[in-house]
Coordinates of C-alpha atoms in Angstrom, one line a residue:
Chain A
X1 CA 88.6 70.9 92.4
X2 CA 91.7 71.1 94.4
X3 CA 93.6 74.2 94.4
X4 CA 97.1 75.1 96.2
X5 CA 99.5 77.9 96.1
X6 CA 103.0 76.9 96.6
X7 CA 105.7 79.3 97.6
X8 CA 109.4 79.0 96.8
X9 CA 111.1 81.6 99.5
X10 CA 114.9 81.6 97.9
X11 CA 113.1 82.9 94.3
X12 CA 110.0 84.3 96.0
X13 CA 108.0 82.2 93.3
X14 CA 104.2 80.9 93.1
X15 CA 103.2 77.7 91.8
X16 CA 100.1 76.5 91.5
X17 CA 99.2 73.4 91.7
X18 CA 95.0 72.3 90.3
X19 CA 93.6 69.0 90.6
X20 CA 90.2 67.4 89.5
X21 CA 89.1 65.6 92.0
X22 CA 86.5 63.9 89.5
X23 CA 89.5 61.6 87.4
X24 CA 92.3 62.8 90.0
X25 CA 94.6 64.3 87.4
X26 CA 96.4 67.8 88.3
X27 CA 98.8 70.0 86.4
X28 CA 101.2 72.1 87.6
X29 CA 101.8 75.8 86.7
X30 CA 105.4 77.5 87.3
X31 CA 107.0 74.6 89.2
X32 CA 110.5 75.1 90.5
X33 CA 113.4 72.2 89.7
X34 CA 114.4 72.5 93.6
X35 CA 110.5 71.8 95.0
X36 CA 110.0 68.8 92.6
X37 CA 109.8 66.3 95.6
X38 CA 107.5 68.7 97.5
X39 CA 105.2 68.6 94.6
X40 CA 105.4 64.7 93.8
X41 CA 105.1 64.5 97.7
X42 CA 101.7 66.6 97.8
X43 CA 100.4 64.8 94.7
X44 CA 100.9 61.5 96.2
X45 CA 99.1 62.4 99.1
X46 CA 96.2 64.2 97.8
X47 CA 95.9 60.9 95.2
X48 CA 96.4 63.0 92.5
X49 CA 98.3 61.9 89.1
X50 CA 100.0 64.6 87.2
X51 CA 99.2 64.7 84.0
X52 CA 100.6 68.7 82.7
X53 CA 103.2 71.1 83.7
X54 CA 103.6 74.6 81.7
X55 CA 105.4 77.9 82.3
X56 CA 103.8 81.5 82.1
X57 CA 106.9 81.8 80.3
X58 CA 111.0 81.3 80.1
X59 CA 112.1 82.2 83.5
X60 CA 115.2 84.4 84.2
X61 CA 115.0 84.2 87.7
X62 CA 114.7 80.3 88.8
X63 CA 115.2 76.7 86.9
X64 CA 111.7 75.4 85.6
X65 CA 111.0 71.6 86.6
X66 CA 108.9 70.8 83.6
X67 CA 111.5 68.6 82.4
X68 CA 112.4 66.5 85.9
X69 CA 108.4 66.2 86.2
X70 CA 107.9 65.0 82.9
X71 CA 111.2 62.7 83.4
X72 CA 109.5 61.2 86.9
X73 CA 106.0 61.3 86.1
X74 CA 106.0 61.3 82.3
X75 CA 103.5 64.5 82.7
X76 CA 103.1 66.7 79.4
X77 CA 105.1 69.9 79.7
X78 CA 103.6 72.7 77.6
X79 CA 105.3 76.1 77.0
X80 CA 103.7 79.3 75.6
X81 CA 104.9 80.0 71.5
X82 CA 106.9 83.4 71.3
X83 CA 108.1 84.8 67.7
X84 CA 111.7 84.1 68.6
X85 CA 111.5 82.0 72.0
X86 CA 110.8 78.6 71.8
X87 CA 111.6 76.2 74.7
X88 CA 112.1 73.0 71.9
X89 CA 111.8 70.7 74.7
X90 CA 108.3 71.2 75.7
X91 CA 106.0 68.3 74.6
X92 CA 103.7 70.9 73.2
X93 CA 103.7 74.8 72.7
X94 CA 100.5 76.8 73.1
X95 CA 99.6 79.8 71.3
X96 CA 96.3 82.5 72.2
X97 CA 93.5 80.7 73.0
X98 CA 94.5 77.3 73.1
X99 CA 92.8 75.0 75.7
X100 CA 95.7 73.7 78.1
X101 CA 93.6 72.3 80.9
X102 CA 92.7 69.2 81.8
X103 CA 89.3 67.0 81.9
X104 CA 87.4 69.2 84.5
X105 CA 89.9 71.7 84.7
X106 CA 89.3 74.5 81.7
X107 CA 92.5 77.0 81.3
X108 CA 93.0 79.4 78.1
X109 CA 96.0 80.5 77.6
X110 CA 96.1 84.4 76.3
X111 CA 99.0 85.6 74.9
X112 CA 100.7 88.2 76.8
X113 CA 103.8 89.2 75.0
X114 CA 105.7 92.5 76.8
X115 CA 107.7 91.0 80.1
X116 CA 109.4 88.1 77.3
X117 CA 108.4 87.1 73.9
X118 CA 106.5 84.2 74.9
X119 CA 104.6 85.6 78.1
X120 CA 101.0 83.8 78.6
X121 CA 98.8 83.7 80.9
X122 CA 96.3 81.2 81.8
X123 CA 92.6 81.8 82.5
X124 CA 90.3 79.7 84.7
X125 CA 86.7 80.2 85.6
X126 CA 87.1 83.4 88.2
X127 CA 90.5 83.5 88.2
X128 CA 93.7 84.2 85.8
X129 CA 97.4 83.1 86.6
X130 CA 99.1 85.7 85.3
X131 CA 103.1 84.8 85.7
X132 CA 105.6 88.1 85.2
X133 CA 102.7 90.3 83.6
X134 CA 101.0 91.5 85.9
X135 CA 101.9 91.5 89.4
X136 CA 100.3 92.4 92.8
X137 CA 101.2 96.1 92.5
X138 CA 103.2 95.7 89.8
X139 CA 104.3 94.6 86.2
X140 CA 107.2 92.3 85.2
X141 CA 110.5 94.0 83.7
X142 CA 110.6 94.3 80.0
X143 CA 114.4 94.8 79.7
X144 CA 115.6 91.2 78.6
X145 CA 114.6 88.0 76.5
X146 CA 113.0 90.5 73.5
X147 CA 111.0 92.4 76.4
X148 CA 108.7 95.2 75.0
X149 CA 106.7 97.5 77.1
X150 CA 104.9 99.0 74.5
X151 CA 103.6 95.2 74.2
X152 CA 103.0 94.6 77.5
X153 CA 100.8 97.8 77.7
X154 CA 98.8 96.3 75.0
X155 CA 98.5 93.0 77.1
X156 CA 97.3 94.4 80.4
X157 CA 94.8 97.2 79.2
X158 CA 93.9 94.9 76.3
X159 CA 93.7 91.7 77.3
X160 CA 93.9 91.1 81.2
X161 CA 92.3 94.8 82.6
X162 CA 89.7 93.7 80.2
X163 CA 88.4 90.2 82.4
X164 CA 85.8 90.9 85.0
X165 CA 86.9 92.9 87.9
X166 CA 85.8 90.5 90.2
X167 CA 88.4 88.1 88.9
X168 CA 91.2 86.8 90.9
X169 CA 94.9 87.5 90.2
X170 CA 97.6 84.5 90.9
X171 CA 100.9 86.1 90.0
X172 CA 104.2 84.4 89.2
X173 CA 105.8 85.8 92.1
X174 CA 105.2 88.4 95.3
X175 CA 108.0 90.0 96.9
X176 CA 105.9 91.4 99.9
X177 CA 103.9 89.2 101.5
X178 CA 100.9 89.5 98.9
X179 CA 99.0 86.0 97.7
X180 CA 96.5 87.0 95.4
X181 CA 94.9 90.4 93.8
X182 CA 92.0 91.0 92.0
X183 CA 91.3 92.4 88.1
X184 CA 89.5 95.6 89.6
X185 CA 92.0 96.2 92.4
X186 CA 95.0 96.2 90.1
X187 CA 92.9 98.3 87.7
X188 CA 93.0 100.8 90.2
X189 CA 95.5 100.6 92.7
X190 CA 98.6 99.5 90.7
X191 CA 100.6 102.5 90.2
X192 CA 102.0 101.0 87.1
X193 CA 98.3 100.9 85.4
X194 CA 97.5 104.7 86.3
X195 CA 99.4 105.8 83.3
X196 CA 97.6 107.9 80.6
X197 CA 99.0 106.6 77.3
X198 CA 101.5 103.9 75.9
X199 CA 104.2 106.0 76.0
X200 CA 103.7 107.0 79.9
X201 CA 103.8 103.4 80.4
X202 CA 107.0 102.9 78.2
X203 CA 109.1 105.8 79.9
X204 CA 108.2 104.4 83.5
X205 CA 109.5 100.6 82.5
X206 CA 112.6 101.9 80.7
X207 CA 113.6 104.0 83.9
X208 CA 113.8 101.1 86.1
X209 CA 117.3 100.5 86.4
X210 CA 117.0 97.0 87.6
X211 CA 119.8 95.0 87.8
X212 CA 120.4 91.9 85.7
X213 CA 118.8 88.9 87.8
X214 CA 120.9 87.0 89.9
X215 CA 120.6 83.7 88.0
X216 CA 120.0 84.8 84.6
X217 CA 123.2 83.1 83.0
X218 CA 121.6 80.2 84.2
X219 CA 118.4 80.3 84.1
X220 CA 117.6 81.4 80.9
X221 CA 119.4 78.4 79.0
X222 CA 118.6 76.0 81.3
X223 CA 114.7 77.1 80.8
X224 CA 115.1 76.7 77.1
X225 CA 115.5 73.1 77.7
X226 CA 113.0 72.8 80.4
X227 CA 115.6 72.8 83.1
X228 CA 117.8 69.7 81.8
X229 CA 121.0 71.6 82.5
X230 CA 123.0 68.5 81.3
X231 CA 121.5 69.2 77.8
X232 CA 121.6 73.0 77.7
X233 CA 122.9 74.5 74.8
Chain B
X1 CA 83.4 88.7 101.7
X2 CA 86.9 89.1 101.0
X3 CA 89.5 87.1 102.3
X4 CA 93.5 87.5 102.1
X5 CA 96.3 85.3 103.2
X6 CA 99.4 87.4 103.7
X7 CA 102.9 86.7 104.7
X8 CA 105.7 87.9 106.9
X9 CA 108.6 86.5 105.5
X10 CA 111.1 87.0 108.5
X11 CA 108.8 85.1 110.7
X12 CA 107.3 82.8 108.1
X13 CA 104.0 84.4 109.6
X14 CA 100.7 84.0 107.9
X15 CA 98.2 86.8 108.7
X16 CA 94.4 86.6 107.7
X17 CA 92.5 89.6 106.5
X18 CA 88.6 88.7 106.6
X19 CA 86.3 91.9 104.9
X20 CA 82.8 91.9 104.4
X21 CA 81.7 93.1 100.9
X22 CA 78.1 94.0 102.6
X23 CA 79.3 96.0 105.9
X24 CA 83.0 97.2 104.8
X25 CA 84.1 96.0 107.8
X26 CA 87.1 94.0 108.4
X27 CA 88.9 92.3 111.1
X28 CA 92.1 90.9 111.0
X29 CA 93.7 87.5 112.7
X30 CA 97.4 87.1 113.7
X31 CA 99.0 90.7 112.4
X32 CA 102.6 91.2 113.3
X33 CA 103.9 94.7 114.2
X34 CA 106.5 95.6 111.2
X35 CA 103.5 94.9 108.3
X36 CA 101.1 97.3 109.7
X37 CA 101.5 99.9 107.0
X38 CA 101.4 97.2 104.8
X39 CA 97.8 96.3 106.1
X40 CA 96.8 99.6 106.3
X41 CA 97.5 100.3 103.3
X42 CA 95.4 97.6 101.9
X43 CA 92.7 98.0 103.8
X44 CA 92.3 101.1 102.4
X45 CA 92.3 100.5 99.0
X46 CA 89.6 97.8 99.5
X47 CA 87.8 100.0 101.0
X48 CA 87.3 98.3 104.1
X49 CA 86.8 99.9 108.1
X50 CA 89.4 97.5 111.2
X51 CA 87.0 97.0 113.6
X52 CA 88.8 94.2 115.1
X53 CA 91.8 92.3 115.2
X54 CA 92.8 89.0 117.7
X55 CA 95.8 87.2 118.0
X56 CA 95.5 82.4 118.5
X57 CA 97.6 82.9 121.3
X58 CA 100.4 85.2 122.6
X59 CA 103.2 84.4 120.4
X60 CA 106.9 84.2 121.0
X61 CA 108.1 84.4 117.8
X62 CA 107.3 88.0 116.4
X63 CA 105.7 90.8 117.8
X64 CA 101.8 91.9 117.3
X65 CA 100.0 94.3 115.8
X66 CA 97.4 94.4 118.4
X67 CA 98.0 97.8 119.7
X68 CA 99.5 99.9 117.0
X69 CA 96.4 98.7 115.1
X70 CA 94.0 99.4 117.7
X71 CA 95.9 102.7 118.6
X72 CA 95.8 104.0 114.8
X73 CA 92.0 103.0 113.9
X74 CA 90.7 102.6 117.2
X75 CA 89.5 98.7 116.5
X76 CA 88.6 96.4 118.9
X77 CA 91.6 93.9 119.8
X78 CA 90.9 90.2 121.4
X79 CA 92.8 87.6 123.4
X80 CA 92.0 83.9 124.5
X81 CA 92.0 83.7 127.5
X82 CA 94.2 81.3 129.5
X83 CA 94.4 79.8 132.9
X84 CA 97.7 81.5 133.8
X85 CA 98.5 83.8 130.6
X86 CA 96.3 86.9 130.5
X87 CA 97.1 89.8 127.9
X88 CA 95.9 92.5 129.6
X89 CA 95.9 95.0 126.9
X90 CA 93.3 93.3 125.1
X91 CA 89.7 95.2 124.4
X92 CA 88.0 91.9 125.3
X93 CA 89.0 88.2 126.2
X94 CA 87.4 85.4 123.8
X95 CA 86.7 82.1 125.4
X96 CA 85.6 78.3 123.8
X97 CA 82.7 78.7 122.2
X98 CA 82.8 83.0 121.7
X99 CA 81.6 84.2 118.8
X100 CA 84.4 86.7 118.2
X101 CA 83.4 87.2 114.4
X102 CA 81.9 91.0 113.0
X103 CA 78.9 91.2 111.3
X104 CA 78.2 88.8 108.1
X105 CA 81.6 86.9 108.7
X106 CA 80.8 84.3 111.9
X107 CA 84.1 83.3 113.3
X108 CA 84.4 80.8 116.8
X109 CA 87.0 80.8 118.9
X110 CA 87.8 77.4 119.9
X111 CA 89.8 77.2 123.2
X112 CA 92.7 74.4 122.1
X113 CA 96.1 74.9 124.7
X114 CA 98.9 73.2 124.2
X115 CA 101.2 75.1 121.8
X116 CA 100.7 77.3 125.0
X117 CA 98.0 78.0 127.5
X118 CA 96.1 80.5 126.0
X119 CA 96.4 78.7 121.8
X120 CA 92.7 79.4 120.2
X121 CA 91.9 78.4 116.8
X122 CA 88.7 80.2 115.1
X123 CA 86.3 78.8 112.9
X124 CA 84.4 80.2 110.0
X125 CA 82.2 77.9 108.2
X126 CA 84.7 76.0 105.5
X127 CA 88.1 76.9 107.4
X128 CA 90.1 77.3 110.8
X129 CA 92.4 79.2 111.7
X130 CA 95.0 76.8 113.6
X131 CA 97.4 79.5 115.0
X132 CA 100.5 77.1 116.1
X133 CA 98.4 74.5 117.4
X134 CA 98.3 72.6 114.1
X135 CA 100.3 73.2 111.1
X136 CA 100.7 71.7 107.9
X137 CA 101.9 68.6 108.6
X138 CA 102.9 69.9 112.2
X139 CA 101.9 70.9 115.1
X140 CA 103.2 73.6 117.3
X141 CA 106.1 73.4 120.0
X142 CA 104.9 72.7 123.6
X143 CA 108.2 73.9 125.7
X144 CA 107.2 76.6 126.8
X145 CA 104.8 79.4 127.8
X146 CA 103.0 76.7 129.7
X147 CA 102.8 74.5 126.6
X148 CA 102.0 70.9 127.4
X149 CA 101.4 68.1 124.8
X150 CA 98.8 66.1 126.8
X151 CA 97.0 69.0 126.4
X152 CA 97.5 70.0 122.7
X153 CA 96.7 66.5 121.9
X154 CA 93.6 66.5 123.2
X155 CA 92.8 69.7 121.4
X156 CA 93.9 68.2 118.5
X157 CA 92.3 64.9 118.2
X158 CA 89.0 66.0 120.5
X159 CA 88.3 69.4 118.5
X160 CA 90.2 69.9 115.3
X161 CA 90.4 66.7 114.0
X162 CA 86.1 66.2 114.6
X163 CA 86.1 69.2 112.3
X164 CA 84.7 68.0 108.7
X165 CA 87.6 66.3 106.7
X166 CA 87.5 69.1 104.1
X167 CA 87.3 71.9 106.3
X168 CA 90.3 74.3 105.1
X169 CA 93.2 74.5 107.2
X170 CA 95.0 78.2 107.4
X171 CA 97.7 77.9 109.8
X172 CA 99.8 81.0 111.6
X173 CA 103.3 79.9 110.2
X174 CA 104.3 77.5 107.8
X175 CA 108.1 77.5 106.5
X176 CA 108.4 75.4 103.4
X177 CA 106.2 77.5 100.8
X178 CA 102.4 75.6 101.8
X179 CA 100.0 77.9 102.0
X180 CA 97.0 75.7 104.0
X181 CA 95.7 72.2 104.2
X182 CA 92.6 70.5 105.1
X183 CA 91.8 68.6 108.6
X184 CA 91.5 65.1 105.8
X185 CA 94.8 66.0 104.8
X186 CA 96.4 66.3 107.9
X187 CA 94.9 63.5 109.4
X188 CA 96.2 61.4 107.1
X189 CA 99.6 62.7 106.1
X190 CA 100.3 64.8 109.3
X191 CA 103.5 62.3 110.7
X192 CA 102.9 63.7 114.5
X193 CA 99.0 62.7 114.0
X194 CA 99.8 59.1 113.0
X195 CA 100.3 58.7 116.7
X196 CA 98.3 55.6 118.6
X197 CA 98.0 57.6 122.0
X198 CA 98.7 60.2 123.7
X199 CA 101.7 59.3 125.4
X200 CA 103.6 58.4 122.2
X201 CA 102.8 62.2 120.9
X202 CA 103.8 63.7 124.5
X203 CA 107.4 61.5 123.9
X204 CA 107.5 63.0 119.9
X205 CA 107.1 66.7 121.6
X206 CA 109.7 66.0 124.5
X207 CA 112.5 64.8 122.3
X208 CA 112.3 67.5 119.8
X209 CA 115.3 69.3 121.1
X210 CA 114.1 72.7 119.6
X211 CA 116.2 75.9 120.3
X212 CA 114.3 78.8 122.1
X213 CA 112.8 80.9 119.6
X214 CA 114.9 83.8 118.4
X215 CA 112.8 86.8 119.3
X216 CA 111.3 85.2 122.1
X217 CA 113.0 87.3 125.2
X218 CA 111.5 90.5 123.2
X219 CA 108.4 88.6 121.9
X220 CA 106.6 87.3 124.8
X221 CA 107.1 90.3 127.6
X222 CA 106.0 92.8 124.3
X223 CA 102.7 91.0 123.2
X224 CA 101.2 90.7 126.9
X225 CA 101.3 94.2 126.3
X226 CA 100.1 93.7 122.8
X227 CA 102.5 94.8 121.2
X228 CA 103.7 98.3 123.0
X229 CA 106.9 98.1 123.7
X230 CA 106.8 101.4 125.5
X231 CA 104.9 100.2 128.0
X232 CA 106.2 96.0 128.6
X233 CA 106.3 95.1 131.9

């Protein structure tokens, strides 16, 4: 398998890009509009066709480029299914436990509602991409797009602090440096995860005081239809 | 073992962290001055004892680690040495061929000048450490610091690229968001190793009309001292 984390510096964003080097088809997870020749550059190169783009979820902070990749490459673009977020333009929505990988590349999506609505994350072999849920160190905000930390406690120290400790962590973005964590370290060296109850957890994320992010406005409705500004509502 | 790539975004620096899960040891490749809390800190959560830390070459770019990290856990700190560039400060001086790794993790310094006089690259079974003297899909500056292109294209195409094509590249900077490579890859898609001799790639380096390096003034007299300012020459 080929495997490469991609940094976008201006939004301090991961993508991750996995290929199978037995049919040479990749997918792409998180791509950013403004990379989208860096990746069709690096998939060219490494002879690798992509087949599959998806999102951890509807990003405030940068413009997705599932729909230019599907427009250039004719890839499927697949977005996780929230209660009341839906990106219409995906070619596909997931929901928990649907297979979203490709042939020699398995990835199960688990639901991980709290940061947004429709927050998944994807699980392969010994390693879990875990977008704006869980972060190296941290946890995404839960103050916008139907956020809801009492949710996202239930999706860490249900779902995600429940995997192996051994397994890696790929998060959606680092701010500091970081590239990758582990289940067991975040378990215990994330400050957010020492908490003692649900409510703990829920007083800590509604004192952030963050403000909005910078590209929101734009983000958000562009994301909804896979980046196409020219057909945002 | 454990193994971390981290990042230093003002100089686009990639620092390696290589631990061994059976001595809790850990020694640490290319650290820059201003993160070492930041390594510290980790380090100590994953439980793991600095018994070493080496720089590829003396950089002009940002300022080491060496000393503060050998002054606040008392590790060992290493150097290649060079015909004409000597850092002093260093515990010991690696040269081609050294095994400069710690106990369960085998690391080799290869001598490879060019980028400057004293450029190393280390390698540790399925990866190599390239410092500036190759990146993704560049190679290092030779203008200065004794840097000379006949050389670093002999280290390039003589040692590095004999390596086995899918030996994984980790370079010391890379400033569009790739995190590493492999020697096939950059063989094959590196455009300043798509030369035909050696004189064409000494012309590409001597009309690449770079400006000096911002920090290098503060860089270069520091880390011959490793990193302690105090006590620059």
């Amino acid at each position: 398998m080929i495997f490469r984390q991609l940094f976008h510096a201006e939004t301090s964003t991961y993508t991750y890009l996995l290929g199978s080097l037995a049919t040479g088809e990749a997918l792409l997870i998180d791509p950013v509009v403004e990379d989208v020749n860096k990746y069709l550059g690096l998939l060219e190169q490494l002879n690798l066709k992509l087949v599959r783009a998806l999102d951890t979820h509807v990003h405030a902070d940068h413009v997705t480029a599932l729909g230019t990749l599907r427009e250039r490459t004719g890839c499927e673009t697949i977005m996780g299914l929230g209660p009341s977020t839906k990106a219409e333009c995906a070619t596909r929505h997931a929901e928990d436990g649907d297979d979203v990988g490709i042939p020699g590349i398995d990835l199960r999506a688990l639901y991980t509602p709290g940061h947004t609505d429709d927050s998944y994350c994807y699980l392969m072999d010994d390693r879990v991409f875990t977008g704006d849920t869980l972060l190296i160190r941290g946890t995404g905000r839960t103050d916008f797009q139907n956020g809801d930390a009492h949710q996202q406690y239930n999706s860490l120290f249900e779902k995600l602090l429940t995997l192996p400790e051994d397994t890696l962590v790929y998060p959606g973005h680092d701010y500091k440096g970081f590239t990758m964590s582990t289940i067991g370290e975040e378990k215990r060296h994330n400050p957010r995860l020492q908490v003692h109850s649900v409510d703990e957890y829920v007083d800590i994320m509604e004192h952030l005081n963050l403000p909005s992010p910078k590209y929101m406005d734009v983000a958000v409705p562009a994301n909804l239809t896979c980046g196409n500004l020219a057909t945002a509502p």
